[in-house]
């Protein structure tokens, strides 16, 4: 018999909606971690990932270009330096390399942006 483990999510207020440009990203710091927040307004959705690009270990993903990939139009972010692309849903590298980034759930309440930790 398989047992499903339920984990609770702690929602942390990280910024206001006006702090993140439409169809762009911004970086916030939670404890010692830099987190990239993306306002994908063309899709009407918000995403969050680690800010560290695992390719060259640079804190730059919040400045990356967001868009869609493939037939399923999967939301993605491209590193602004070396163009490695990552799924905003799963964190998987879409460029074919064996990299992975951490993703976080996001909710917006009024003009406040929360991430799930």
PDB file of N, CA, C and O in Angstrom, residues 16-26 37-46 62 64-66:
ATOM      1  N   UNK A  16       5.880  43.297  -3.288  1.00  0.00           N
ATOM      2  CA  UNK A  16       4.609  43.808  -3.818  1.00  0.00           C
ATOM      3  C   UNK A  16       4.593  43.552  -5.325  1.00  0.00           C
ATOM      4  O   UNK A  16       5.653  43.443  -5.966  1.00  0.00           O
ATOM      5  N   UNK A  17       3.422  43.478  -5.903  1.00  0.00           N
ATOM      6  CA  UNK A  17       3.326  43.210  -7.341  1.00  0.00           C
ATOM      7  C   UNK A  17       4.036  44.283  -8.161  1.00  0.00           C
ATOM      8  O   UNK A  17       4.627  43.976  -9.198  1.00  0.00           O
ATOM      9  N   UNK A  18       4.020  45.523  -7.690  1.00  0.00           N
ATOM     10  CA  UNK A  18       4.688  46.611  -8.421  1.00  0.00           C
ATOM     11  C   UNK A  18       6.208  46.503  -8.401  1.00  0.00           C
ATOM     12  O   UNK A  18       6.884  47.193  -9.165  1.00  0.00           O
ATOM     13  N   UNK A  19       6.764  45.636  -7.551  1.00  0.00           N
ATOM     14  CA  UNK A  19       8.213  45.464  -7.458  1.00  0.00           C
ATOM     15  C   UNK A  19       8.782  44.619  -8.607  1.00  0.00           C
ATOM     16  O   UNK A  19       9.995  44.580  -8.793  1.00  0.00           O
ATOM     17  N   UNK A  20       7.906  43.912  -9.321  1.00  0.00           N
ATOM     18  CA  UNK A  20       8.354  43.008 -10.380  1.00  0.00           C
ATOM     19  C   UNK A  20       7.798  43.512 -11.712  1.00  0.00           C
ATOM     20  O   UNK A  20       6.588  43.670 -11.861  1.00  0.00           O
ATOM     21  N   UNK A  21       8.673  43.775 -12.697  1.00  0.00           N
ATOM     22  CA  UNK A  21       8.180  44.291 -13.978  1.00  0.00           C
ATOM     23  C   UNK A  21       7.318  43.269 -14.715  1.00  0.00           C
ATOM     24  O   UNK A  21       7.531  42.057 -14.589  1.00  0.00           O
ATOM     25  N   UNK A  22       6.350  43.764 -15.473  1.00  0.00           N
ATOM     26  CA  UNK A  22       5.531  42.870 -16.285  1.00  0.00           C
ATOM     27  C   UNK A  22       6.421  42.144 -17.281  1.00  0.00           C
ATOM     28  O   UNK A  22       7.323  42.732 -17.875  1.00  0.00           O
ATOM     29  N   UNK A  23       6.172  40.834 -17.436  1.00  0.00           N
ATOM     30  CA  UNK A  23       6.932  39.979 -18.344  1.00  0.00           C
ATOM     31  C   UNK A  23       8.424  40.030 -18.068  1.00  0.00           C
ATOM     32  O   UNK A  23       9.248  39.997 -18.972  1.00  0.00           O
ATOM     33  N   UNK A  24       8.754  40.097 -16.780  1.00  0.00           N
ATOM     34  CA  UNK A  24      10.146  40.122 -16.354  1.00  0.00           C
ATOM     35  C   UNK A  24      10.281  39.555 -14.957  1.00  0.00           C
ATOM     36  O   UNK A  24       9.341  38.988 -14.404  1.00  0.00           O
ATOM     37  N   UNK A  25      11.466  39.739 -14.395  1.00  0.00           N
ATOM     38  CA  UNK A  25      11.741  39.179 -13.089  1.00  0.00           C
ATOM     39  C   UNK A  25      12.414  40.158 -12.158  1.00  0.00           C
ATOM     40  O   UNK A  25      12.857  41.235 -12.569  1.00  0.00           O
ATOM     41  N   UNK A  26      12.487  39.767 -10.904  1.00  0.00           N
ATOM     42  CA  UNK A  26      13.183  40.524  -9.872  1.00  0.00           C
ATOM     43  C   UNK A  26      13.729  39.510  -8.874  1.00  0.00           C
ATOM     44  O   UNK A  26      13.244  38.376  -8.793  1.00  0.00           O
ATOM     45  N   UNK A  37      11.695  36.021  -8.806  1.00  0.00           N
ATOM     46  CA  UNK A  37      10.236  36.084  -8.944  1.00  0.00           C
ATOM     47  C   UNK A  37       9.941  36.589 -10.346  1.00  0.00           C
ATOM     48  O   UNK A  37      10.519  37.591 -10.779  1.00  0.00           O
ATOM     49  N   UNK A  38       9.038  35.917 -11.063  1.00  0.00           N
ATOM     50  CA  UNK A  38       8.712  36.294 -12.434  1.00  0.00           C
ATOM     51  C   UNK A  38       7.232  36.649 -12.551  1.00  0.00           C
ATOM     52  O   UNK A  38       6.377  35.886 -12.118  1.00  0.00           O
ATOM     53  N   UNK A  39       6.952  37.783 -13.154  1.00  0.00           N
ATOM     54  CA  UNK A  39       5.584  38.221 -13.441  1.00  0.00           C
ATOM     55  C   UNK A  39       5.348  37.989 -14.928  1.00  0.00           C
ATOM     56  O   UNK A  39       5.662  38.826 -15.759  1.00  0.00           O
ATOM     57  N   UNK A  40       4.835  36.816 -15.252  1.00  0.00           N
ATOM     58  CA  UNK A  40       4.594  36.452 -16.654  1.00  0.00           C
ATOM     59  C   UNK A  40       3.200  36.964 -17.022  1.00  0.00           C
ATOM     60  O   UNK A  40       2.251  36.201 -17.162  1.00  0.00           O
ATOM     61  N   UNK A  41       3.080  38.281 -17.154  1.00  0.00           N
ATOM     62  CA  UNK A  41       1.761  38.903 -17.336  1.00  0.00           C
ATOM     63  C   UNK A  41       1.093  38.506 -18.648  1.00  0.00           C
ATOM     64  O   UNK A  41      -0.133  38.508 -18.731  1.00  0.00           O
ATOM     65  N   UNK A  42       1.864  38.160 -19.667  1.00  0.00           N
ATOM     66  CA  UNK A  42       1.253  37.694 -20.928  1.00  0.00           C
ATOM     67  C   UNK A  42       0.425  36.440 -20.695  1.00  0.00           C
ATOM     68  O   UNK A  42      -0.537  36.187 -21.410  1.00  0.00           O
ATOM     69  N   UNK A  43       0.801  35.650 -19.689  1.00  0.00           N
ATOM     70  CA  UNK A  43       0.080  34.427 -19.353  1.00  0.00           C
ATOM     71  C   UNK A  43      -0.830  34.627 -18.143  1.00  0.00           C
ATOM     72  O   UNK A  43      -1.604  33.738 -17.797  1.00  0.00           O
ATOM     73  N   UNK A  44      -0.648  35.745 -17.437  1.00  0.00           N
ATOM     74  CA  UNK A  44      -1.435  35.984 -16.230  1.00  0.00           C
ATOM     75  C   UNK A  44      -1.001  35.114 -15.061  1.00  0.00           C
ATOM     76  O   UNK A  44      -1.817  34.785 -14.200  1.00  0.00           O
ATOM     77  N   UNK A  45       0.290  34.739 -15.031  1.00  0.00           N
ATOM     78  CA  UNK A  45       0.784  33.863 -13.971  1.00  0.00           C
ATOM     79  C   UNK A  45       2.097  34.386 -13.389  1.00  0.00           C
ATOM     80  O   UNK A  45       2.795  35.193 -14.011  1.00  0.00           O
ATOM     81  N   UNK A  46       2.404  33.906 -12.213  1.00  0.00           N
ATOM     82  CA  UNK A  46       3.636  34.245 -11.499  1.00  0.00           C
ATOM     83  C   UNK A  46       4.405  32.962 -11.233  1.00  0.00           C
ATOM     84  O   UNK A  46       3.802  31.901 -11.010  1.00  0.00           O
ATOM     85  N   UNK A  62      16.974  35.965 -12.349  1.00  0.00           N
ATOM     86  CA  UNK A  62      15.907  36.968 -12.258  1.00  0.00           C
ATOM     87  C   UNK A  62      15.999  37.986 -13.390  1.00  0.00           C
ATOM     88  O   UNK A  62      15.013  38.645 -13.713  1.00  0.00           O
ATOM     89  N   UNK A  64      16.838  37.035 -16.459  1.00  0.00           N
ATOM     90  CA  UNK A  64      16.701  36.265 -17.690  1.00  0.00           C
ATOM     91  C   UNK A  64      15.443  36.613 -18.455  1.00  0.00           C
ATOM     92  O   UNK A  64      14.535  37.266 -17.947  1.00  0.00           O
ATOM     93  N   UNK A  65      15.397  36.158 -19.698  1.00  0.00           N
ATOM     94  CA  UNK A  65      14.235  36.389 -20.555  1.00  0.00           C
ATOM     95  C   UNK A  65      13.245  35.251 -20.357  1.00  0.00           C
ATOM     96  O   UNK A  65      13.623  34.080 -20.408  1.00  0.00           O
ATOM     97  N   UNK A  66      11.967  35.591 -20.113  1.00  0.00           N
ATOM     98  CA  UNK A  66      10.951  34.561 -19.966  1.00  0.00           C
ATOM     99  C   UNK A  66      10.200  34.416 -21.272  1.00  0.00           C
ATOM    100  O   UNK A  66      10.088  35.355 -22.065  1.00  0.00           O
TER     101      UNK A  66
END
